[in-house]
Short mmCIF file of C-alpha atoms and ligand atoms in Angstrom, two decimals:
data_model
loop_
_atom_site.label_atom_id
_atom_site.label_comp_id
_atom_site.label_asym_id
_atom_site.label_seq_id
_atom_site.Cartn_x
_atom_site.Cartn_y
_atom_site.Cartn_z
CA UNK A 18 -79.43 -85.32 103.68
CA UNK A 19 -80.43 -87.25 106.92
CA UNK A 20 -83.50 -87.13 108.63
CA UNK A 21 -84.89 -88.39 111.80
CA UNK A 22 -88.56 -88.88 112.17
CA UNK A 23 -88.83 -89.01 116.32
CA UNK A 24 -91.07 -90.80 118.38
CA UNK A 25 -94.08 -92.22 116.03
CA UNK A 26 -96.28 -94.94 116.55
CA UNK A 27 -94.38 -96.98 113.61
CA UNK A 28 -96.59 -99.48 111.94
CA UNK A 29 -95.22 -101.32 108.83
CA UNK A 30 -97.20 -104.46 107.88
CA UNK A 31 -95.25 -105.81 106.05
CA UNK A 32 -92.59 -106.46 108.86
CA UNK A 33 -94.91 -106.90 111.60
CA UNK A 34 -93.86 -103.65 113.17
CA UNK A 35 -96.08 -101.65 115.47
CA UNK A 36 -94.57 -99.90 118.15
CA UNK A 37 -92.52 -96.37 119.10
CA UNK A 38 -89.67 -95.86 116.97
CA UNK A 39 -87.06 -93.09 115.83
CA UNK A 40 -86.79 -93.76 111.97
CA UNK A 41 -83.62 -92.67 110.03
CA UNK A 42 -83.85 -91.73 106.84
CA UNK A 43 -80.88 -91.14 104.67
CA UNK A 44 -80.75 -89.80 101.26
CA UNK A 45 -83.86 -91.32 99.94
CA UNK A 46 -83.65 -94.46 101.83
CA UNK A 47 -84.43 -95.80 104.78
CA UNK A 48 -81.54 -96.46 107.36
CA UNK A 49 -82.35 -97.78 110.34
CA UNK A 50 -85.44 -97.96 112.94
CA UNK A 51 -84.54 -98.15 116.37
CA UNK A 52 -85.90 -96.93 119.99
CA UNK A 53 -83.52 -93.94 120.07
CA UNK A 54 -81.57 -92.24 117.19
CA UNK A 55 -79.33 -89.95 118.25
CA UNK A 56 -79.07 -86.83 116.32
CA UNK A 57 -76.04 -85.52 114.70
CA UNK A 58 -75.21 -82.12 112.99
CA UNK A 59 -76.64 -82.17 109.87
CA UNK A 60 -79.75 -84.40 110.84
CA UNK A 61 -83.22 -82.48 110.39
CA UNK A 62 -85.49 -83.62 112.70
CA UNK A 63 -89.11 -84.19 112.24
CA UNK A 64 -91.07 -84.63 115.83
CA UNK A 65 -93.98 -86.68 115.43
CA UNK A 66 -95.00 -87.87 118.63
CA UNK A 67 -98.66 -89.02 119.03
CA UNK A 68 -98.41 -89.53 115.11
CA UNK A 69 -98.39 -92.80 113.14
CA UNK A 70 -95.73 -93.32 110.73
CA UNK A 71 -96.48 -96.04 107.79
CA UNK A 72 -95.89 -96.54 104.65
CA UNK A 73 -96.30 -94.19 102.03
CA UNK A 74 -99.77 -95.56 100.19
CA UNK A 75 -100.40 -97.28 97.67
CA UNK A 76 -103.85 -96.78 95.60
CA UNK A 77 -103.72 -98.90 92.72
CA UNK A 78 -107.06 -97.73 91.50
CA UNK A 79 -106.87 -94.48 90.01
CA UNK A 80 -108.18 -92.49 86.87
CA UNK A 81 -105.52 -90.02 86.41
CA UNK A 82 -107.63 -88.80 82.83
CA UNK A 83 -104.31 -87.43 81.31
CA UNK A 84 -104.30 -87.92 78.09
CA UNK A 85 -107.52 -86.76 77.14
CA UNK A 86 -109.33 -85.20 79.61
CA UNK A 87 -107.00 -82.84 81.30
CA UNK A 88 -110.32 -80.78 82.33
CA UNK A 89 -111.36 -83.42 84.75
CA UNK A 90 -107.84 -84.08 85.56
CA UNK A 91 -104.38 -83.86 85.09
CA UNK A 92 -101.25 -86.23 86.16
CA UNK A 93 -100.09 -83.34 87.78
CA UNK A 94 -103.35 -82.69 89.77
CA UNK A 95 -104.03 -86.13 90.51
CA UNK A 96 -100.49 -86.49 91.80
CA UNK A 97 -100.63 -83.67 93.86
CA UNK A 98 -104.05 -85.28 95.19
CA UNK A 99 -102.42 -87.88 95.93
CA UNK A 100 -99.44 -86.72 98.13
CA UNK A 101 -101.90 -84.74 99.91
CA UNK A 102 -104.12 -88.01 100.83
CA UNK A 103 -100.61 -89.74 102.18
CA UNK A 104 -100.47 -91.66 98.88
CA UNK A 105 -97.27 -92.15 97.15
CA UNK A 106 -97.68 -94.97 94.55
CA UNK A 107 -100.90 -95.11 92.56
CA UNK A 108 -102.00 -97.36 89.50
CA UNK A 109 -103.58 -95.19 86.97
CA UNK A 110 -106.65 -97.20 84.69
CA UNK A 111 -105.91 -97.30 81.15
CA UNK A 112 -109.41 -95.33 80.11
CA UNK A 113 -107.84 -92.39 79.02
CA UNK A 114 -108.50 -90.73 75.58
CA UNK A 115 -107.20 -92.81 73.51
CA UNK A 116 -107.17 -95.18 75.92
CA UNK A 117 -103.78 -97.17 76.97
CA UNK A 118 -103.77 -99.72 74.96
CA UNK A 119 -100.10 -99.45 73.45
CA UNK A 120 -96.46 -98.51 74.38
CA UNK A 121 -96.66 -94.55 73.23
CA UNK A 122 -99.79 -94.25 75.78
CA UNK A 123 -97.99 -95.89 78.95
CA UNK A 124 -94.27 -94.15 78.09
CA UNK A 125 -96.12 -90.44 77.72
CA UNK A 126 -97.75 -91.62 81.29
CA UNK A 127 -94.69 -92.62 82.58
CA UNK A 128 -92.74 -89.41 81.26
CA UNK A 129 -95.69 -86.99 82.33
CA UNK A 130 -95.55 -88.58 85.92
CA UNK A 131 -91.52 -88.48 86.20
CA UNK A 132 -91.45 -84.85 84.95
CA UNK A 133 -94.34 -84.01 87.68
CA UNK A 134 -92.29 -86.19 90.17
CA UNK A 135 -94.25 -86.49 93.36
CA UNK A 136 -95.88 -89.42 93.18
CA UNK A 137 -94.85 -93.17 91.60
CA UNK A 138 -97.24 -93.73 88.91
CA UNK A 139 -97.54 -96.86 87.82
CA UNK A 140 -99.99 -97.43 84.56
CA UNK A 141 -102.27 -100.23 83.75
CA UNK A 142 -102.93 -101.67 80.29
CA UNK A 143 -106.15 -101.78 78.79
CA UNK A 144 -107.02 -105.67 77.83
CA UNK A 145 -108.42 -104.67 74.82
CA UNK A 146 -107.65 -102.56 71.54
CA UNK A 147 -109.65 -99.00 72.86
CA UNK A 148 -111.13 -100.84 75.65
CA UNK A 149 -113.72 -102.46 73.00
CA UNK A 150 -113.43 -105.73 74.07
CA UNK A 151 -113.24 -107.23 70.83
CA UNK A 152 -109.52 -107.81 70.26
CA UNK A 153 -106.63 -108.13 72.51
CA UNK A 154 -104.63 -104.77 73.32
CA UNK A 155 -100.60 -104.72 72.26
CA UNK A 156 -100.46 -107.03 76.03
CA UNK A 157 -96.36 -107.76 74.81
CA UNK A 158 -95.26 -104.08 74.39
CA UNK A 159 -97.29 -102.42 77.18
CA UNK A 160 -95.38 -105.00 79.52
CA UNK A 161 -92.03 -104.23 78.14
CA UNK A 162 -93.11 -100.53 78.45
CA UNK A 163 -93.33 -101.06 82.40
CA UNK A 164 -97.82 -101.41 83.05
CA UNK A 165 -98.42 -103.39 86.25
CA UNK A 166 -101.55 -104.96 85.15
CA UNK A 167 -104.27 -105.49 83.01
CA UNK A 168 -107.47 -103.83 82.79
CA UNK A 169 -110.23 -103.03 81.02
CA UNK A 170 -112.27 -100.59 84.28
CA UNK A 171 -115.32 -98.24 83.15
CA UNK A 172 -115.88 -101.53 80.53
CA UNK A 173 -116.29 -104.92 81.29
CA UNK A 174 -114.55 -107.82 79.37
CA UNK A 175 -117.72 -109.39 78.18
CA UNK A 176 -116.40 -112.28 76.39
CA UNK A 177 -114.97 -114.83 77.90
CA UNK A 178 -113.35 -116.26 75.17
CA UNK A 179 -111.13 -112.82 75.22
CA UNK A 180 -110.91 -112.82 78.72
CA UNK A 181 -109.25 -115.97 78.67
CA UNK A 182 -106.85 -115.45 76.14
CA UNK A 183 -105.79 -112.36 77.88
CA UNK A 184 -105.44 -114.87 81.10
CA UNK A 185 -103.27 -116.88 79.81
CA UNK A 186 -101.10 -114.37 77.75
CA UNK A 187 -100.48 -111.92 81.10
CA UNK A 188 -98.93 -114.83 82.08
CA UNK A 189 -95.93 -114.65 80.51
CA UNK A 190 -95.31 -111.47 81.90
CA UNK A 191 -96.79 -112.66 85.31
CA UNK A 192 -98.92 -109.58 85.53
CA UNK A 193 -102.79 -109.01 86.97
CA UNK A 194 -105.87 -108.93 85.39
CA UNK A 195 -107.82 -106.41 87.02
CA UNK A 196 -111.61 -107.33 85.97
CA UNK A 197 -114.41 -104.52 86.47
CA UNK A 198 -117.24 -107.32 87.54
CA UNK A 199 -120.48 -106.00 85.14
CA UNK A 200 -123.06 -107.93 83.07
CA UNK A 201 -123.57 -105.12 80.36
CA UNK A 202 -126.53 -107.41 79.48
CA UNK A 203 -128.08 -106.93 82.96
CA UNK A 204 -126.97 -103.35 84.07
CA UNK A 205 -128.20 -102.46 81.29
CA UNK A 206 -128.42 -98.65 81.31
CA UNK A 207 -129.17 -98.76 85.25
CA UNK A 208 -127.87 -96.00 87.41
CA UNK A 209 -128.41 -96.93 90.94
CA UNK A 210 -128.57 -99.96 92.86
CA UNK A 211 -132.01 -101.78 91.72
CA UNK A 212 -133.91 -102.09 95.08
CA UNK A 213 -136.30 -99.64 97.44
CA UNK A 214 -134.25 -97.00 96.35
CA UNK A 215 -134.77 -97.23 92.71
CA UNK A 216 -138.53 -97.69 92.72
CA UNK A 217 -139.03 -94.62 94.77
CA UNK A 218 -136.65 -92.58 92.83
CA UNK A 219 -137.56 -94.23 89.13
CA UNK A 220 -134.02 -94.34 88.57
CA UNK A 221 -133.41 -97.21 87.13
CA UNK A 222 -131.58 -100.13 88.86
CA UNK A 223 -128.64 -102.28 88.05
CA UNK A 224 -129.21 -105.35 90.22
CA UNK A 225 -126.53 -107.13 92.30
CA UNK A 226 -126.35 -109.90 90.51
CA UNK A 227 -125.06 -107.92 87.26
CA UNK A 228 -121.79 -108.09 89.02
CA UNK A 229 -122.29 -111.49 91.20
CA UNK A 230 -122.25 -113.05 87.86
CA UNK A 231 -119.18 -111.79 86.09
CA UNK A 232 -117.38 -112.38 89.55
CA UNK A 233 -118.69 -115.93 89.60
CA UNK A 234 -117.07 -116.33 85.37
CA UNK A 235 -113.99 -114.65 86.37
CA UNK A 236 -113.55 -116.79 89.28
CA UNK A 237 -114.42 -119.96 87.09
CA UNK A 238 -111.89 -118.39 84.16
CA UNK A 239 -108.82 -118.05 87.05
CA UNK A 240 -109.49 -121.32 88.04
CA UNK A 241 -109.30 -122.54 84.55
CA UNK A 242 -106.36 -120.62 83.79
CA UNK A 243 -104.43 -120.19 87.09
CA UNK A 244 -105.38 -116.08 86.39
CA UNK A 245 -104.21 -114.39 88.51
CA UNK A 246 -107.34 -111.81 88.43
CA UNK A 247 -108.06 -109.17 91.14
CA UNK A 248 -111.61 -107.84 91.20
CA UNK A 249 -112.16 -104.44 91.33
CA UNK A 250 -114.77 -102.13 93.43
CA UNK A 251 -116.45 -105.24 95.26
CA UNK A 252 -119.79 -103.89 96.06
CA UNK A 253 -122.34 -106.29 97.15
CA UNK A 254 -122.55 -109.37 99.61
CA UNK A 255 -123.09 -111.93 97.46
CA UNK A 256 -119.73 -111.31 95.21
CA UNK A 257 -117.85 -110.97 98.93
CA UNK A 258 -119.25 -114.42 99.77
CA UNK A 259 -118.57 -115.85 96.08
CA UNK A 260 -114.49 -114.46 96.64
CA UNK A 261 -114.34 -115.99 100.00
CA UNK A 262 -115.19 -119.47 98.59
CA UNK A 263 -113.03 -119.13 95.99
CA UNK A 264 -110.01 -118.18 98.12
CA UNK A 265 -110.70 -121.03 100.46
CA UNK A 266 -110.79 -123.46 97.21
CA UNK A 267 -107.40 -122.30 96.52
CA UNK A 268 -108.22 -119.54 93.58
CA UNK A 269 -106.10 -116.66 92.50
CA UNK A 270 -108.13 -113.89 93.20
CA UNK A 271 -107.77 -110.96 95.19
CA UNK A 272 -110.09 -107.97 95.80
CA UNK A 273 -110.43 -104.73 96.23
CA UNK A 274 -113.09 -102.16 98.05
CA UNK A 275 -113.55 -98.32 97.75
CA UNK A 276 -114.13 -96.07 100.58
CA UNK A 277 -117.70 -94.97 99.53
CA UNK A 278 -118.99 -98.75 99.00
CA UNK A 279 -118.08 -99.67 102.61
CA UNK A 280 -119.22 -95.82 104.33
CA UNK A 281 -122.40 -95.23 101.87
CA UNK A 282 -125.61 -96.65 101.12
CA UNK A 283 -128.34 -96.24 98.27
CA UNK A 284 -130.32 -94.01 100.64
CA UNK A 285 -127.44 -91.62 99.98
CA UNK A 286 -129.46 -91.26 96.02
CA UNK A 287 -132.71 -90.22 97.35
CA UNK A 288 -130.68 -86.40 97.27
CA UNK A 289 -130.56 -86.65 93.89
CA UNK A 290 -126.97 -85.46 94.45
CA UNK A 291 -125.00 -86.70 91.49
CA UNK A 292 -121.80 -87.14 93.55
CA UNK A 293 -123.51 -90.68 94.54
CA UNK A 294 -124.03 -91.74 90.98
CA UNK A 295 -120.70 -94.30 90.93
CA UNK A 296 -120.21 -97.20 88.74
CA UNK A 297 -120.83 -99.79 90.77
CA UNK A 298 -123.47 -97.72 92.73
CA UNK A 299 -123.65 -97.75 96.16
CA UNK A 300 -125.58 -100.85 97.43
CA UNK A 301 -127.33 -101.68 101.44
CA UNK A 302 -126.53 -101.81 104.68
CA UNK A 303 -126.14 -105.23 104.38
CA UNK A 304 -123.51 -105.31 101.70
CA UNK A 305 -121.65 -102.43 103.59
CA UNK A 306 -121.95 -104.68 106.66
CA UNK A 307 -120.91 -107.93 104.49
CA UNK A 308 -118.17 -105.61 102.63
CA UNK A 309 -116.28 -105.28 105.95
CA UNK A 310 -116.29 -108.54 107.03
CA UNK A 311 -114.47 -109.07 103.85
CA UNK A 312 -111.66 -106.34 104.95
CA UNK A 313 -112.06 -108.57 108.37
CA UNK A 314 -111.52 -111.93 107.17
CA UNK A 315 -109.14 -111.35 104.70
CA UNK A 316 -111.36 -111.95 102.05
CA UNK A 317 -110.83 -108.54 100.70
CA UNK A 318 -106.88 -107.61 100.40
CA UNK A 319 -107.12 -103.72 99.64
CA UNK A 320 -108.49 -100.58 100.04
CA UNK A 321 -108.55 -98.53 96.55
CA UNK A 322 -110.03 -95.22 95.90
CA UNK A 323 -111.31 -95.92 92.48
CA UNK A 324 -110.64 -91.96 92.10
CA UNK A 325 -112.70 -91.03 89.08
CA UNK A 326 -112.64 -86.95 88.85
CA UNK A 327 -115.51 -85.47 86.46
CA UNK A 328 -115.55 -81.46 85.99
CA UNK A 329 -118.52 -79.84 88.13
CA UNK A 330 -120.33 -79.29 84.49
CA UNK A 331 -120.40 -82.78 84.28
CA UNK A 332 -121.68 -83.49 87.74
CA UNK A 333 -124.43 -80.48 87.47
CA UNK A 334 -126.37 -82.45 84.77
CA UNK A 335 -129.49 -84.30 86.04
CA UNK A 336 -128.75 -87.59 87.50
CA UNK A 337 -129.28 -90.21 84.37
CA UNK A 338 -126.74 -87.86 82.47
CA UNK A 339 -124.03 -86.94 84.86
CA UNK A 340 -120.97 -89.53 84.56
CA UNK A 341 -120.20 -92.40 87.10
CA UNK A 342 -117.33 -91.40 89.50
CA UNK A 343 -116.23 -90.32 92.44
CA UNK A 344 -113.42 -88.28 93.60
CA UNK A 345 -111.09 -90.29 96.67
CA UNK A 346 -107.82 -89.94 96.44
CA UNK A 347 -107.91 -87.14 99.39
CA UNK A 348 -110.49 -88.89 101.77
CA UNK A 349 -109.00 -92.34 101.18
CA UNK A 350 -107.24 -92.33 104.71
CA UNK A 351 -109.58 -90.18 106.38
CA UNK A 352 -112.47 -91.90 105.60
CA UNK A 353 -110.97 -95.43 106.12
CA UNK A 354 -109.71 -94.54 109.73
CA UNK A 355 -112.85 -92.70 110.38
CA UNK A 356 -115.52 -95.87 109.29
CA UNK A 357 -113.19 -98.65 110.32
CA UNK A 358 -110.63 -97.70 112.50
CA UNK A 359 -112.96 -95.11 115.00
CA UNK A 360 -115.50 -97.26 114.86
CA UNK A 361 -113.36 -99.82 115.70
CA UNK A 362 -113.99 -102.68 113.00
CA UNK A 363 -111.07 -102.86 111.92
CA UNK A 364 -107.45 -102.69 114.02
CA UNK A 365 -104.74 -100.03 112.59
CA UNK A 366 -102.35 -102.82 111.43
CA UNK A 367 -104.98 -104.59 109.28
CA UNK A 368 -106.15 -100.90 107.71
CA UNK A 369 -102.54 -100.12 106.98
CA UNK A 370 -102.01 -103.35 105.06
CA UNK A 371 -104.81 -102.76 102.93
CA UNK A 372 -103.92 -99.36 102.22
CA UNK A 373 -100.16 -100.11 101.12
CA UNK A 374 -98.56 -103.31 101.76
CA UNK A 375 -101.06 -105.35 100.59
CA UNK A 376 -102.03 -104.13 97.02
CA UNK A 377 -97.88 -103.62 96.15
CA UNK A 378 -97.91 -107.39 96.70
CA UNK A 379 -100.94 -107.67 94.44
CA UNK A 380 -99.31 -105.22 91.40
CA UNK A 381 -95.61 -106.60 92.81
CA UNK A 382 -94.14 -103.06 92.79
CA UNK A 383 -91.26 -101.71 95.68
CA UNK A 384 -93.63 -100.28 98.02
CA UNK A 385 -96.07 -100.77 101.01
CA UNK A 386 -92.74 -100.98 103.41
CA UNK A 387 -90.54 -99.12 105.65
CA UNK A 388 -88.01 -102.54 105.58
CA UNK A 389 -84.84 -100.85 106.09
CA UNK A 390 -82.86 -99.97 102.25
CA UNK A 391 -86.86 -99.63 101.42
CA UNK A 392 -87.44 -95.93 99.43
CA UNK A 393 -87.97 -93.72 101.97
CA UNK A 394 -92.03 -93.93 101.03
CA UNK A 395 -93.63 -92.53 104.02
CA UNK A 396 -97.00 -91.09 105.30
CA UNK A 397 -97.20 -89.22 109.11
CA UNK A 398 -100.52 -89.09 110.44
CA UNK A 399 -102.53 -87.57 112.60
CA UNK A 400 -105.07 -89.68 113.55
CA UNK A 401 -107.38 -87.81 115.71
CA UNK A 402 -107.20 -84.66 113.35
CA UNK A 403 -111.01 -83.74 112.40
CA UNK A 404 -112.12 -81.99 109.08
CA UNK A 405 -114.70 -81.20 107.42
CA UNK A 406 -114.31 -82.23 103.74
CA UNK A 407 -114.44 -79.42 101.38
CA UNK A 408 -114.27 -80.70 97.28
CA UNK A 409 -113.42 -77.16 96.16
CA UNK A 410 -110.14 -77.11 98.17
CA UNK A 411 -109.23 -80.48 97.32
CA UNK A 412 -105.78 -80.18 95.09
CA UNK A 413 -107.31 -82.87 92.58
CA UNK A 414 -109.30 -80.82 89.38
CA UNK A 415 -112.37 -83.62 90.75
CA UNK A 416 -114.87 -81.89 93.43
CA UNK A 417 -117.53 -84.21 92.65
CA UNK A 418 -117.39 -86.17 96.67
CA UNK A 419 -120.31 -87.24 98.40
CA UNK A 420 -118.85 -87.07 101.63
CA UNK A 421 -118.78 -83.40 101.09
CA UNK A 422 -119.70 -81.60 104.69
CA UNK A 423 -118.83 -84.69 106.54
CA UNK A 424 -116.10 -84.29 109.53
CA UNK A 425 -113.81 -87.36 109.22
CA UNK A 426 -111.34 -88.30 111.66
CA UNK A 427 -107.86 -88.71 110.93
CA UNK A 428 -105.57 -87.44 108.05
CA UNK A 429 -102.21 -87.18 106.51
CA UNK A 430 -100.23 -84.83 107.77
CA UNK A 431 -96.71 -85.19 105.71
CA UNK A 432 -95.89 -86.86 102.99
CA UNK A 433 -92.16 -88.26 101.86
CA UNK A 434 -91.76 -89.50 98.71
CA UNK A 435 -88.37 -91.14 98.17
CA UNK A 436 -87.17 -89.56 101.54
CA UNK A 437 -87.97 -86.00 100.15
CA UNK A 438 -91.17 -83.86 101.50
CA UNK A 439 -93.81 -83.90 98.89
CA UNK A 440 -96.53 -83.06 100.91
CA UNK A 441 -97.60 -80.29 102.47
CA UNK A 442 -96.55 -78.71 99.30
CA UNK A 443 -95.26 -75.25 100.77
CA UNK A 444 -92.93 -77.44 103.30
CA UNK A 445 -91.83 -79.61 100.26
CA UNK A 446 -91.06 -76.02 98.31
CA UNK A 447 -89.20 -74.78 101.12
CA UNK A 448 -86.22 -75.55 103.62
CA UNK A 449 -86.78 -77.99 106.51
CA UNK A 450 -86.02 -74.82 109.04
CA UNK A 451 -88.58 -75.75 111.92
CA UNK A 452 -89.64 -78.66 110.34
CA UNK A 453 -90.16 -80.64 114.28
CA UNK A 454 -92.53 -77.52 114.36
CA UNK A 455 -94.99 -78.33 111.75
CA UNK A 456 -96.12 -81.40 113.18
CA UNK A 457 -98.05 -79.50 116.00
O1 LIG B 501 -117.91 -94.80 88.66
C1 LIG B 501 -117.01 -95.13 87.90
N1 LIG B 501 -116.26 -94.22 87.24
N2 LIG B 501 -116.77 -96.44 87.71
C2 LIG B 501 -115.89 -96.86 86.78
O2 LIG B 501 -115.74 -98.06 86.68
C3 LIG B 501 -115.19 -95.91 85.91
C4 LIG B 501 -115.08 -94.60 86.55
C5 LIG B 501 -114.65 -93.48 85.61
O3 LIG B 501 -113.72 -93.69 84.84
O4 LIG B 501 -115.21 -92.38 85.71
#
């Protein structure tokens, strides 16, 4: 099977590529990418002029719930989610139930995801035995089963002592630590950011610093141990500033942001709408303001979702007893080009990077590229296509979105996975007859 994807704005990061291109696609690989392909015979042809072509994306923060909690989500769903948000390799957080702490966990993952076969799923290890923080997980055998990192998420790693033995054993299997940055001690049981917001509501806060200081001991703890450790859902200035002087001081550390930390702010609570209540919560205009510098400067590498889908009973409890989470795998895109790229604060090549090339680098998995003999991993976009987002039509089980009613700018439009349609579904289902059409 050949394809031709025609006359694209082609941006791929990773190759410093940004211009018009034809791109061949052969079997599930990608050929060649040149001004002009010339059609033959058997070539379907996909028209995608005024569209951007990149690389399929990668989300490598992603609770996929399966095993467990198949009512908040399934792999299937949360695949299908992500296809639909231009997403084609995700990292899914070991918090499951029982959480993925051992090789039986990550091979059912693996075997669910390859049976669903849309997406690549890539699993994380928890760091410790149930995510209890008290003993090291089996770190040897989840490695050997294929995770791509380490990670505790939803539960800090409070002791260092245990954080640094987990350091230093990743590193024989030169994989990640992926450190959710929380002081138990002084979030205590907050549920907002602790400010203006939380006095007026009484909801209680968890302060800034709860996460300041466990990025401050990780960074000390990478240092010490030459990590590496990527910290996930940056939220607030002062861990921004802390990463950026640790990167200039030569530390391995890398970082991540979600779409709702740099679009949102704590003002967002005052609804009481529990689709705001996320885990870390949504901070000021100034860290929103000091979160994008850090996409600007390079202080932050990627863009990750932190997709956490909870069923609408959850979500329909008052606010102290509805979960953390949000849903994201379906606005990731559009709500990145529409608060950075519209608003111009961040250029097209930079927001691709962060959405693909740059956190493969970070897990070291075969994506993030359309390098020619690359998987044919491949998002088309329309980037001036407005919606208004909708949770209940969303493909992932998760409705629970607080940028529900908002019209964002930009969106997937096609999805190839492995040089094979995966998204929209029906087009994936059925032939490529007046496939140049559907791009209209
Ligand atoms: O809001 C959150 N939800 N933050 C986390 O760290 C975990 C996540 C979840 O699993 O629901």
């Amino acid at each position: 099977m050949k394809i031709i994807i025609q006359g694209a704005r082609v941006i791929d990061p990773a190759n410093k590529v940004d211009g018009r291109f034809d791109l061949l696609i052969e079997g599930t690989k990608i050929k060649a990418m040149e001004k002009d392909i010339s059609p033959t015979k058997d070539t379907h042809l996909i028209n995608a002029q005024g569209k951007l072509v990149v690389p399929g994306l990668v989300d490598m923060h992603v609770h996929l719930r399966e095993p467990g909690r198949e009512d908040k989500e399934t792999i299937a769903t949360g695949c299908r989610a992500a296809v639909a948000g231009g997403v084609t390799s995700l990292a899914c957080m070991p918090n499951t139930t029982p959480v993925n702490d051992n090789k039986s966990i990550t091979n059912f993952i693996k075997r669910r995801a390859q049976e669903v076969n849309l997406a690549n799923v890539y699993p994380i290890g928890a760091i410790s035995r149930g995510s209890m923080g008290e003993e090291l997980s089996e770190m040897a055998e989840l490695h050997e089963e294929g995770v791509v990192a380490y990670s505790d998420d939803g539960k800090p790693v409070m002791n260092p002592l245990l954080m640094r033995r987990a350091l230093e054993y990743a590193q024989l299997f030169h994989l990640p630590m992926i450190s959710h940055c929380e002081d138990i001690h002084l979030s205590a049981d907050g549920l907002v950011n602790e400010g203006l917001i939380s006095t007026l509501t009484g909801l209680k806060g968890i302060p800034r610093e709860a996460e300041e200081i466990m990025v401050s001991r990780d960074i000390i703890l990478a240092k010490m141990t030459g990590g590496p450790i990527h910290i996930a859902h940056v939220s607030s200035a002062g861990s921004v500033s802390l990463i950026r002087q640790a990167k200039k001081e030569g530390a391995p550390i890398t970082a991540e942001v979600t779409p709702h930390h740099f679009s949102l702010t704590e003002e967002m609570v005052l609804r009481f709408d529990t689709n705001t209540k996320v885990n870390p919560p949504l901070r000021t205009k100034r860290d929103v303001e000091a979160l994008i510098e850090g996409l600007r400067d390079g202080t932050i590498d990627a863009i990750a979702s932190d997709h956490a889908p909870h069923t609408l009973a959850e979500k329909e409890q008052e606010y102290n007893l509805a979960p953390f989470g949000i849903v994201g795998l379906e606005t990731l895109l559009a709500v990145s080009l529409t608060n950075l790229y519209h608003t111009k604060k961040l250029d097209l090549d930079t927001l691709i990077a962060k959405l693909s090339y740059n956190p493969a680098q970070i897990l070291k998995i075969p994506a993030g590229t359309l390098s020619i003999g690359a998987k044919a991993d491949i998002c088309i976009i329309d980037p001036e296509k407005k919606f208004v987002v909708i949770g209940s039509q969303f493909y992932s089980k998760g409705e629970n979105t607080p940028f529900q009613g908002q019209e964002l700018i930009g969106a997937p439009i096609m999805t190839l996975r492995a040089g094979k349609i995966v998204y929209p579904l029906d087009e994936a289902a059925g032939s490529f007859n007046n496939l140049s059409n559907s791009l209209r």
